[in-house]
């Protein structure tokens, strides 16, 4: 069986590419990276890979709004390739800035007839960029292939524009994958459990196929046990909670 | 020109508007009921209606949460309007992004873009109130102005006609030489005479750019002439303070793991035989005082380029920041004219550092914030960066004659050219002078692109040497690189932001986000291609020679021709006088209170001690995924960790510990013991988290007043001497350092000198991060030990401060005993004998114990009668709040008691208490009396409240 190949899609300002690479490599994949411009110049081909991931960062400084310029780059210049990639049964993951990009391209939530961008990620209710750890509960009914078998996760967020807001009538159609909760898994726990004021505590969503997944928190930053903020005082884990997301993706991609 | 205004729809979070309203209330203005901040985009070019609509809908506006309007819009009824734009020539990175975004839409007809902010304020506010809001919150005249009329989007093209400027220096008398120097070159008479002599011998007039180059190379900032000068201190001559103190430690210790010290842009130590780590801390004080956001952002941007320009280029892996400000509650009416309020400086600096560091993807994982009234006019902003690189790349590179000089990164403008004025591009042709070019906004995404491209080019071996382009611009960067070879530079080849710069301005500009590389001709094409792929300009501007001369050309004309020997070695050694006399402060005579709970809460809530979570959370401290001990620790992730640990390599358990020691209050009594305490504190923090002294290196960062005043310089000499005495015995070498002198603020009637401030930063290699220990209490029933000796040392303490005293008994350091103690404690921690450990600093036992308790969510019972004392002490308050150095509180599980005690045998230590279940925090005095009794929740609240902004 050939190795699963992951392409990290970068733009100037991408900065969690190293973290994401370690996560996918730990999960057994081979990781390559390319600027979006390298793809539309034809130097690298999206279809040579099984998984595409847009890591966190501040692409183009998050000028105008977070992820907006990279989203337009992808939508206007790579749209067809992305469509083929998805139709072909491959996986796309967007983390933090990558999630913002997926939402602003309209690739997520990918609801037909809902307009070009029916959902957005906007300023946190706190009005601040915040870096803190959050509990996530996985929706057991979600079709998302990245979160299979996962019940809860504890991972960090680091963003200023992570509040999910949907156009009228869209919210109930979303495939919610992960929600912010308290440590017992209860939603509705309020700030700071929900760090940004996201509607319905939504932290991440997927498309109908479950193969395109975007989330604000950073599973790639909890791969090893000693990344946990309380590892010096709690029961030692073998690995970090976030690793399963990448293991699931690689496992699925082996079947492509 | 097209004008688009974008704002957040009602009902969605609008932090800019909400934050502004809060700041207005903080100013004491209650009449404003509502605020709306919009972004204005001004687009120059030709568009169809459909194109304009497309730009608005698909690029500039979020379809769900934002609205827009095109064209001019008057203020709605009942609202006041203020529109603010950047001054012409001030870099606004958003403009480039907007242009790119428009091109991506397939629209190629927009030539220039500007942005502005529009503020609408509702409420019954007076003109005075509006002016106050505008002045204190909306506009910083250094970089911004209120838009009063239609302005041009782009600067009108300026033309520069070459004319060689020379200065007739040969005939000048001393007075004329100083007249020439003042306000432009800042050289003293001796130095000006040396220059005069050089050109007399050559028999020609110097050009302006030659004088500028000499002035920059010989500036205090670049060459540290005070530290290298001849100082007469209390009658004794010190030849080169740097070599006889800080550097002498390193020379004498001769640690084989010190790979490159005091030579390159950062100090380098060996990490694990495969990799080397480097560390540098810089200051950016004056720019941050006038434009906090831009000044601090370019400060962190500058220090990030130091590791990047060390060896053959290190990857930045962590930032640390230490700020000193005036108190946030400083009364507005006491503020000297022209000075920004400490709260505004604090908020601006924090935002500048966070925005730059976060965007660069470098975790800001360690730091401190201190306050003192003497920082009001002159805040301090220390920024530090740690980098990592393969050991084989850790030495400064060497270029060959024939190698090309390549400048990479941002374009060159008038940024940072002292005293330069230039015309703005207003439509009415009125010119506006700009004395502001010393500050700019900084473009972290440019620097990120430069970083990404350099890492690729480095790994392909495409350049032979690298350095950063910071203070002093190309003059400093190229001039230093070429010292051993010689160089020829063609200044017209340097890519410019706008036309009209003279050859001299090009050479000395301090535009940000630039690096200089030496590249052999056969590699240059490949190198330029690598940079182009990352969307970064790389431009050949000259070549290295074997002439040992600095030769500058502009359009074929020779504009400078200096001998490298004179440029780098011709500076006459400076002579200065220094005195130091101890100062006596009144000894406190207040009686102790029977209940010290209130005093403990007061200290916990003092500006220096209180929680800095508000700052820390706004830094990304997780990016790069390397964190092991974070800045906030404990059961609720909000306790104050001692030092930060990162694990930089995925395939190794080795870690890097970073800590900072600083306490300017002690310097008021004796700068010697301040320096000693700062070193001891930095080392304590490393030990407290499980580190050792074995591979631990220090950085010194002196921020001082005017060294031409003998008392300031005397204090500096005292501090430097302590650096030698203490670090030598601890066995911890200095690997790099920096000084920022002349930190004084002229009010017109007096010169306020900052407190003598020495920041000691420590970097230590930890063998196995799994041995890390955090400071939060872990388990009820565990024993609490104090390790170290407590003396009656409350001079400069927080306890005295809350009672209005300074005192004289400043904490001292016995480095021989200190070293023995730290080595034994390190052994105990590495054997896993401690559940938690916290170093004792500001607020002594009381503060450390309280922090451990509320960070762990557990109570504690502590008995002061058991504390080992170095001298008789009768007062509970003194024992509780003494700030004696080299002390720790350690939590030990009862089953490890024996082993812990046997490891520690030989040093002062004693069991002083126990961790208790439940929230009670109790401290008993030497007579068995209860002196502190509180719930940990109350203590935590006292500690968290002040900076819960």
Coordinates of C-alpha atoms in Angstrom, one line a residue, chain B residues 80-546:
Chain B
X80 CA -20.0 63.5 15.5
X81 CA -17.6 62.3 12.9
X82 CA -13.8 62.0 13.0
X83 CA -11.9 60.4 10.1
X84 CA -8.3 59.4 10.7
X85 CA -5.7 58.4 8.1
X86 CA -2.1 57.5 8.2
X87 CA 0.3 60.2 7.2
X88 CA 1.7 60.0 3.7
X89 CA 4.7 57.6 3.6
X90 CA 3.7 55.6 6.7
X91 CA 3.5 52.0 5.6
X92 CA 0.1 50.4 5.8
X93 CA 0.3 46.7 4.9
X94 CA -3.5 46.5 4.4
X95 CA -3.0 48.5 1.2
X96 CA -0.9 45.8 -0.5
X97 CA -3.4 43.1 0.6
X98 CA -6.3 45.0 -0.9
X99 CA -4.5 45.5 -4.2
X100 CA -3.7 41.8 -4.4
X101 CA -7.3 40.9 -3.6
X102 CA -8.6 43.2 -6.4
X103 CA -6.1 41.7 -8.8
X104 CA -7.3 38.2 -7.8
X105 CA -10.8 39.3 -8.9
X106 CA -9.4 39.8 -12.4
X107 CA -9.6 43.6 -12.1
X108 CA -6.3 45.2 -13.1
X109 CA -7.3 48.9 -13.2
X110 CA -6.7 49.9 -9.6
X111 CA -3.3 51.6 -9.2
X112 CA -3.3 52.7 -5.6
X113 CA -5.2 52.0 -2.4
X114 CA -5.4 53.8 0.9
X115 CA -7.3 53.0 4.0
X116 CA -8.6 55.2 6.8
X117 CA -10.8 54.9 9.9
X118 CA -14.1 56.7 10.3
X119 CA -15.4 57.2 13.8
X120 CA -19.0 58.2 14.5
X121 CA -19.8 59.1 18.1
X122 CA -23.3 59.6 19.4
X123 CA -24.3 61.4 22.5
X124 CA -24.4 64.9 24.0
X125 CA -20.6 65.5 24.0
X126 CA -18.9 68.8 24.1
X127 CA -16.3 70.0 21.6
X128 CA -13.7 69.7 24.3
X129 CA -14.7 66.1 25.0
X130 CA -14.5 65.4 21.3
X131 CA -11.1 67.0 21.1
X132 CA -9.9 65.0 24.1
X133 CA -11.2 61.7 22.6
X134 CA -9.6 62.5 19.3
X135 CA -6.2 63.4 20.8
X136 CA -6.0 60.7 23.5
X137 CA -7.6 57.7 21.6
X138 CA -8.1 58.2 17.9
X139 CA -5.1 60.0 16.5
X140 CA -1.4 59.7 17.1
X141 CA 0.0 62.7 15.3
X142 CA 3.3 60.9 14.8
X143 CA 1.8 58.6 12.2
X144 CA -1.8 59.8 11.7
X145 CA -3.9 62.8 11.1
X146 CA -7.5 63.8 11.0
X147 CA -8.8 64.0 7.5
X148 CA -10.1 67.5 6.9
X149 CA -10.5 67.4 3.2
X150 CA -10.2 65.1 0.2
X151 CA -6.7 63.6 0.0
X152 CA -4.9 62.0 -2.8
X153 CA -4.7 58.2 -2.7
X154 CA -1.2 57.9 -3.8
X155 CA 1.8 60.2 -3.3
X156 CA 2.6 62.3 -6.4
X157 CA 5.7 60.9 -8.0
X158 CA 8.8 62.7 -6.7
X159 CA 12.0 63.1 -8.7
X160 CA 15.4 63.0 -7.3
X161 CA 18.2 64.8 -9.2
X162 CA 21.6 63.6 -8.3
X163 CA 24.0 66.1 -6.8
X164 CA 27.0 65.1 -4.8
X165 CA 26.9 66.7 -1.4
X166 CA 30.2 67.4 0.3
X167 CA 31.1 69.0 3.6
X168 CA 34.0 71.3 3.9
X169 CA 35.3 69.9 7.2
X170 CA 39.0 70.7 6.9
X171 CA 38.7 74.3 7.7
X172 CA 36.2 74.0 10.6
X173 CA 37.2 75.0 14.2
X174 CA 35.9 73.0 17.2
X175 CA 32.8 75.1 17.4
X176 CA 31.9 74.5 13.8
X177 CA 32.6 70.8 14.1
X178 CA 30.2 70.5 17.0
X179 CA 27.6 72.7 15.2
X180 CA 27.8 70.1 12.4
X181 CA 27.5 67.2 14.7
X182 CA 24.6 68.4 16.9
X183 CA 21.2 67.1 16.0
X184 CA 22.5 65.2 13.1
X185 CA 25.5 63.0 13.9
X186 CA 25.6 63.0 17.7
X187 CA 29.3 62.6 17.8
X188 CA 31.5 64.3 20.4
X189 CA 34.3 66.7 19.6
X190 CA 37.1 64.1 19.9
X191 CA 35.3 61.9 17.3
X192 CA 34.6 64.8 15.0
X193 CA 38.3 65.8 15.2
X194 CA 39.3 62.2 14.2
X195 CA 37.0 62.5 11.2
X196 CA 38.4 65.9 10.3
X197 CA 42.0 64.5 10.6
X198 CA 41.2 61.5 8.4
X199 CA 39.9 63.7 5.5
X200 CA 42.6 66.3 5.9
X201 CA 45.1 63.5 5.4
X202 CA 43.3 62.3 2.3
X203 CA 43.2 65.9 1.1
X204 CA 39.5 66.0 0.2
X205 CA 36.1 66.9 1.6
X206 CA 33.9 64.1 2.9
X207 CA 30.6 63.5 1.3
X208 CA 27.4 63.6 3.3
X209 CA 26.9 59.9 3.0
X210 CA 30.5 59.2 4.3
X211 CA 29.7 61.3 7.4
X212 CA 26.4 59.6 7.9
X213 CA 28.1 56.2 7.6
X214 CA 30.7 57.1 10.2
X215 CA 28.1 58.6 12.5
X216 CA 26.0 55.5 12.4
X217 CA 28.9 53.1 12.7
X218 CA 30.3 55.1 15.6
X219 CA 26.9 55.6 17.4
X220 CA 26.3 54.4 20.9
X221 CA 23.5 52.2 19.5
X222 CA 25.9 50.3 17.1
X223 CA 29.2 50.3 18.9
X224 CA 28.4 50.6 22.6
X225 CA 31.2 53.1 23.2
X226 CA 30.3 53.8 26.8
X227 CA 30.7 50.1 27.7
X228 CA 34.0 50.0 25.7
X229 CA 35.2 53.4 26.9
X230 CA 37.7 54.4 29.5
X231 CA 35.8 55.1 32.7
X232 CA 37.2 56.7 35.8
X233 CA 35.1 55.2 38.6
X234 CA 35.5 56.6 42.1
X235 CA 39.1 57.4 41.1
X236 CA 40.0 54.0 39.5
X237 CA 40.3 53.6 35.7
X238 CA 38.3 50.9 34.0
X239 CA 39.4 50.2 30.5
X240 CA 36.5 48.7 28.6
X241 CA 33.7 47.9 31.1
X242 CA 32.2 45.2 28.9
X243 CA 35.5 43.3 28.6
X244 CA 36.3 43.6 32.3
X245 CA 32.9 42.4 33.6
X246 CA 30.3 40.7 31.4
X247 CA 32.5 39.3 28.7
X248 CA 35.2 38.4 31.3
X249 CA 32.8 35.9 32.9
X250 CA 32.5 34.1 29.6
X251 CA 36.2 34.2 28.8
X252 CA 37.1 32.8 32.2
X253 CA 34.5 30.1 32.3
X254 CA 35.4 29.0 28.8
X255 CA 32.4 26.7 28.4
X256 CA 32.9 24.4 25.4
X257 CA 29.1 24.6 24.7
X258 CA 29.3 28.3 24.1
X259 CA 29.5 28.2 20.3
X260 CA 29.4 31.9 19.4
X261 CA 29.4 34.7 22.0
X262 CA 29.3 38.5 21.7
X263 CA 30.2 38.2 18.0
X264 CA 27.1 37.6 16.0
X265 CA 23.5 39.0 16.1
X266 CA 22.7 36.6 18.9
X267 CA 24.6 34.4 21.4
X268 CA 24.7 30.7 20.4
X269 CA 25.0 27.6 22.6
X270 CA 25.1 24.0 21.7
X271 CA 21.7 22.2 22.2
X272 CA 22.4 18.5 21.7
X273 CA 25.4 18.2 19.4
X274 CA 23.1 18.3 16.3
X275 CA 21.4 21.6 16.9
X276 CA 22.4 25.0 18.4
X277 CA 20.1 27.5 20.0
X278 CA 20.6 31.2 20.0
X279 CA 19.0 34.0 22.0
X280 CA 18.9 37.7 21.8
X281 CA 17.0 40.4 23.7
X282 CA 16.7 44.0 22.4
X283 CA 14.9 47.1 23.4
X284 CA 12.8 49.5 21.4
X285 CA 12.1 52.2 24.0
X286 CA 11.9 55.5 22.3
X287 CA 9.8 54.5 19.3
X288 CA 7.4 52.7 21.7
X289 CA 7.0 55.9 23.7
X290 CA 5.9 58.0 20.8
X291 CA 4.0 55.3 18.8
X292 CA 3.4 52.3 21.1
X293 CA 1.8 50.0 18.5
X294 CA 4.3 50.6 15.7
X295 CA 7.3 51.0 18.0
X296 CA 6.7 47.8 19.8
X297 CA 5.8 45.9 16.6
X298 CA 8.9 46.9 14.9
X299 CA 10.8 46.1 18.1
X300 CA 9.7 42.5 18.1
X301 CA 10.2 42.4 14.3
X302 CA 13.7 43.6 14.8
X303 CA 14.7 41.1 17.4
X304 CA 13.2 38.2 15.4
X305 CA 15.6 39.2 12.6
X306 CA 18.5 38.7 15.1
X307 CA 18.4 34.9 15.3
X308 CA 17.5 34.9 11.6
X309 CA 20.7 36.8 11.0
X310 CA 22.8 34.6 13.3
X311 CA 25.2 32.0 12.0
X312 CA 23.7 31.0 8.6
X313 CA 20.2 31.7 9.9
X314 CA 18.3 30.3 12.9
X315 CA 14.6 29.6 12.9
X316 CA 12.8 31.7 15.6
X317 CA 11.0 29.4 18.0
X318 CA 10.0 31.6 20.9
X319 CA 9.6 35.2 22.0
X320 CA 9.8 36.7 25.4
X321 CA 8.8 40.3 26.3
X322 CA 9.4 42.4 29.3
X323 CA 7.7 45.8 29.6
X324 CA 8.2 48.7 32.1
X325 CA 5.4 51.3 32.1
X326 CA 4.1 54.1 34.2
X327 CA 1.2 53.0 36.5
X328 CA -2.0 52.4 34.6
X329 CA -3.9 54.6 37.1
X330 CA -1.5 57.5 36.7
X331 CA -3.6 60.7 36.9
X332 CA -4.1 62.4 33.5
X333 CA -3.5 65.8 35.0
X334 CA 0.0 64.9 36.1
X335 CA 1.0 63.7 32.6
X336 CA 3.8 65.8 31.1
X337 CA 2.9 67.5 27.8
X338 CA 3.4 65.4 24.8
X339 CA 3.4 62.1 26.8
X340 CA 0.9 59.4 26.1
X341 CA -0.9 57.9 29.1
X342 CA 0.7 54.7 30.5
X343 CA -2.5 52.8 29.9
X344 CA -2.5 53.8 26.2
X345 CA 1.2 52.9 25.9
X346 CA 0.6 49.6 27.6
X347 CA -2.4 48.7 25.4
X348 CA -0.6 49.8 22.3
X349 CA 2.7 48.0 23.1
X350 CA 0.8 44.8 24.0
X351 CA -1.1 44.9 20.7
X352 CA 2.0 45.7 18.7
X353 CA 4.0 42.8 20.1
X354 CA 1.1 40.4 20.0
X355 CA 0.0 41.2 16.5
X356 CA 3.6 40.9 15.2
X357 CA 4.5 37.8 17.1
X358 CA 1.2 36.0 16.5
X359 CA 1.3 36.7 12.8
X360 CA 4.9 35.5 12.6
X361 CA 3.8 32.2 14.2
X362 CA 6.3 32.5 17.0
X363 CA 5.0 31.7 20.5
X364 CA 5.3 34.4 23.0
X365 CA 5.6 32.2 26.0
X366 CA 7.4 34.2 28.7
X367 CA 7.6 37.7 30.0
X368 CA 7.0 40.3 32.7
X369 CA 5.3 43.7 33.1
X370 CA 6.6 46.2 35.7
X371 CA 5.4 49.6 36.7
X372 CA 7.0 52.7 38.2
X373 CA 6.2 56.4 37.9
X374 CA 9.6 57.1 36.4
X375 CA 8.7 55.1 33.3
X376 CA 5.8 57.5 32.5
X377 CA 7.8 59.6 30.0
X378 CA 10.2 56.8 29.0
X379 CA 8.7 53.3 28.9
X380 CA 10.9 50.3 28.3
X381 CA 10.1 47.6 25.8
X382 CA 12.3 44.5 25.9
X383 CA 11.7 41.9 23.2
X384 CA 13.7 38.7 22.9
X385 CA 13.7 35.8 20.5
X386 CA 15.2 32.3 20.7
X387 CA 16.2 30.5 17.5
X388 CA 17.4 27.1 16.6
X389 CA 19.7 25.9 13.8
X390 CA 21.9 22.9 12.9
X391 CA 25.2 23.1 14.7
X392 CA 27.1 23.3 11.5
X393 CA 25.4 26.5 10.7
X394 CA 26.0 28.2 14.0
X395 CA 29.1 30.2 13.1
X396 CA 28.9 33.6 11.3
X397 CA 29.4 33.0 7.6
X398 CA 32.3 34.3 5.5
X399 CA 31.9 35.9 2.1
X400 CA 34.6 35.7 -0.6
X401 CA 35.6 38.7 -2.8
X402 CA 33.3 38.5 -5.8
X403 CA 30.3 37.3 -3.8
X404 CA 27.3 39.5 -4.4
X405 CA 25.5 41.7 -1.9
X406 CA 21.8 40.8 -2.0
X407 CA 19.1 42.7 -0.1
X408 CA 15.9 40.7 0.5
X409 CA 12.5 41.6 1.9
X410 CA 10.7 44.9 2.1
X411 CA 11.4 47.9 0.0
X412 CA 13.4 50.9 1.2
X413 CA 11.6 54.1 2.1
X414 CA 12.4 57.1 4.3
X415 CA 11.6 55.1 7.5
X416 CA 13.9 55.9 10.4
X417 CA 15.8 58.7 8.7
X418 CA 16.4 61.1 11.5
X419 CA 14.9 64.6 11.0
X420 CA 13.8 63.9 7.5
X421 CA 10.8 65.9 6.3
X422 CA 8.9 65.3 3.1
X423 CA 5.9 66.7 1.4
X424 CA 2.6 64.9 1.6
X425 CA 0.5 64.3 -1.4
X426 CA -2.5 66.4 -0.6
X427 CA -4.7 67.5 -3.4
X428 CA -4.4 71.2 -2.5
X429 CA -0.6 70.9 -2.9
X430 CA -0.1 72.1 0.6
X431 CA 2.9 70.4 2.1
X432 CA 3.0 68.9 5.4
X433 CA 6.1 68.2 7.3
X434 CA 6.7 64.9 8.9
X435 CA 9.1 64.4 11.7
X436 CA 7.9 61.0 12.2
X437 CA 9.9 58.8 9.9
X438 CA 11.6 57.3 13.0
X439 CA 8.5 55.1 13.5
X440 CA 6.6 52.9 11.2
X441 CA 3.9 50.2 11.5
X442 CA 5.8 47.1 10.6
X443 CA 4.7 44.3 8.3
X444 CA 4.8 40.9 10.0
X445 CA 3.6 39.0 6.9
X446 CA 6.5 40.4 4.9
X447 CA 8.9 39.2 7.6
X448 CA 7.2 35.8 7.7
X449 CA 7.7 35.4 3.9
X450 CA 11.3 36.5 4.3
X451 CA 11.7 33.9 7.1
X452 CA 10.2 31.1 5.0
X453 CA 12.4 32.0 2.0
X454 CA 15.6 32.2 4.0
X455 CA 15.0 28.8 5.6
X456 CA 14.7 27.3 2.1
X457 CA 17.7 29.1 0.7
X458 CA 19.8 28.2 3.8
X459 CA 19.1 24.5 3.6
X460 CA 20.1 24.6 -0.1
X461 CA 23.3 26.4 0.8
X462 CA 22.7 29.3 -1.5
X463 CA 24.4 32.0 0.5
X464 CA 27.6 32.3 2.4
X465 CA 26.7 34.9 5.0
X466 CA 23.6 36.6 6.3
X467 CA 22.9 39.6 8.6
X468 CA 19.8 41.6 9.5
X469 CA 19.2 45.1 8.4
X470 CA 18.0 47.0 11.5
X471 CA 19.2 50.1 13.2
X472 CA 21.6 51.8 10.8
X473 CA 20.1 50.2 7.8
X474 CA 22.2 49.1 4.9
X475 CA 25.0 51.3 6.2
X476 CA 25.3 49.2 9.3
X477 CA 24.5 45.8 7.8
X478 CA 26.7 46.0 4.7
X479 CA 29.4 48.0 6.4
X480 CA 29.8 45.4 9.2
X481 CA 29.7 42.4 6.8
X482 CA 32.4 43.9 4.6
X483 CA 34.8 44.8 7.3
X484 CA 37.3 42.0 6.4
X485 CA 36.9 42.2 2.7
X486 CA 35.6 45.4 1.2
X487 CA 32.5 46.1 -0.8
X488 CA 31.1 48.1 -3.7
X489 CA 27.4 49.0 -3.6
X490 CA 25.3 50.5 -6.4
X491 CA 22.7 52.4 -4.5
X492 CA 20.3 53.0 -7.4
X493 CA 19.7 49.3 -7.5
X494 CA 18.1 49.2 -4.1
X495 CA 14.3 48.7 -4.6
X496 CA 12.4 51.7 -3.3
X497 CA 8.9 52.1 -1.9
X498 CA 8.5 55.4 -3.7
X499 CA 10.7 57.6 -5.9
X500 CA 12.6 60.6 -4.7
X501 CA 15.1 59.2 -2.2
X502 CA 18.7 60.6 -2.3
X503 CA 21.6 58.2 -2.4
X504 CA 22.3 59.1 1.2
X505 CA 18.7 58.3 2.3
X506 CA 18.8 54.9 0.6
X507 CA 22.0 54.0 2.4
X508 CA 20.9 55.0 5.9
X509 CA 17.1 54.2 5.8
X510 CA 15.9 51.9 8.6
X511 CA 13.0 50.4 6.7
X512 CA 11.9 47.1 8.3
X513 CA 11.8 43.5 7.2
X514 CA 15.0 43.5 5.2
X515 CA 18.0 41.2 5.4
X516 CA 21.3 41.2 3.6
X517 CA 22.9 38.1 2.1
X518 CA 26.3 37.4 0.6
X519 CA 25.7 35.1 -2.4
X520 CA 28.2 33.6 -4.9
X521 CA 27.4 34.5 -8.5
X522 CA 26.7 30.9 -9.5
X523 CA 23.9 30.7 -6.8
X524 CA 22.3 34.0 -7.3
X525 CA 19.7 33.1 -9.9
X526 CA 18.5 30.1 -7.9
X527 CA 18.3 32.2 -4.8
X528 CA 16.3 35.0 -6.4
X529 CA 13.9 32.3 -7.7
X530 CA 13.4 30.8 -4.2
X531 CA 12.6 34.2 -2.9
X532 CA 10.3 35.0 -5.8
X533 CA 8.4 31.8 -5.1
X534 CA 7.7 33.0 -1.6
X535 CA 6.7 36.4 -3.1
X536 CA 9.7 38.2 -1.7
X537 CA 12.0 40.5 -3.7
X538 CA 15.7 39.7 -3.7
X539 CA 18.0 42.2 -5.4
X540 CA 21.7 42.3 -6.1
X541 CA 22.9 45.7 -5.0
X542 CA 26.7 45.2 -5.1
X543 CA 29.6 42.9 -4.7
X544 CA 32.2 42.2 -2.0
X545 CA 35.8 43.1 -3.0
X546 CA 39.2 42.5 -1.6

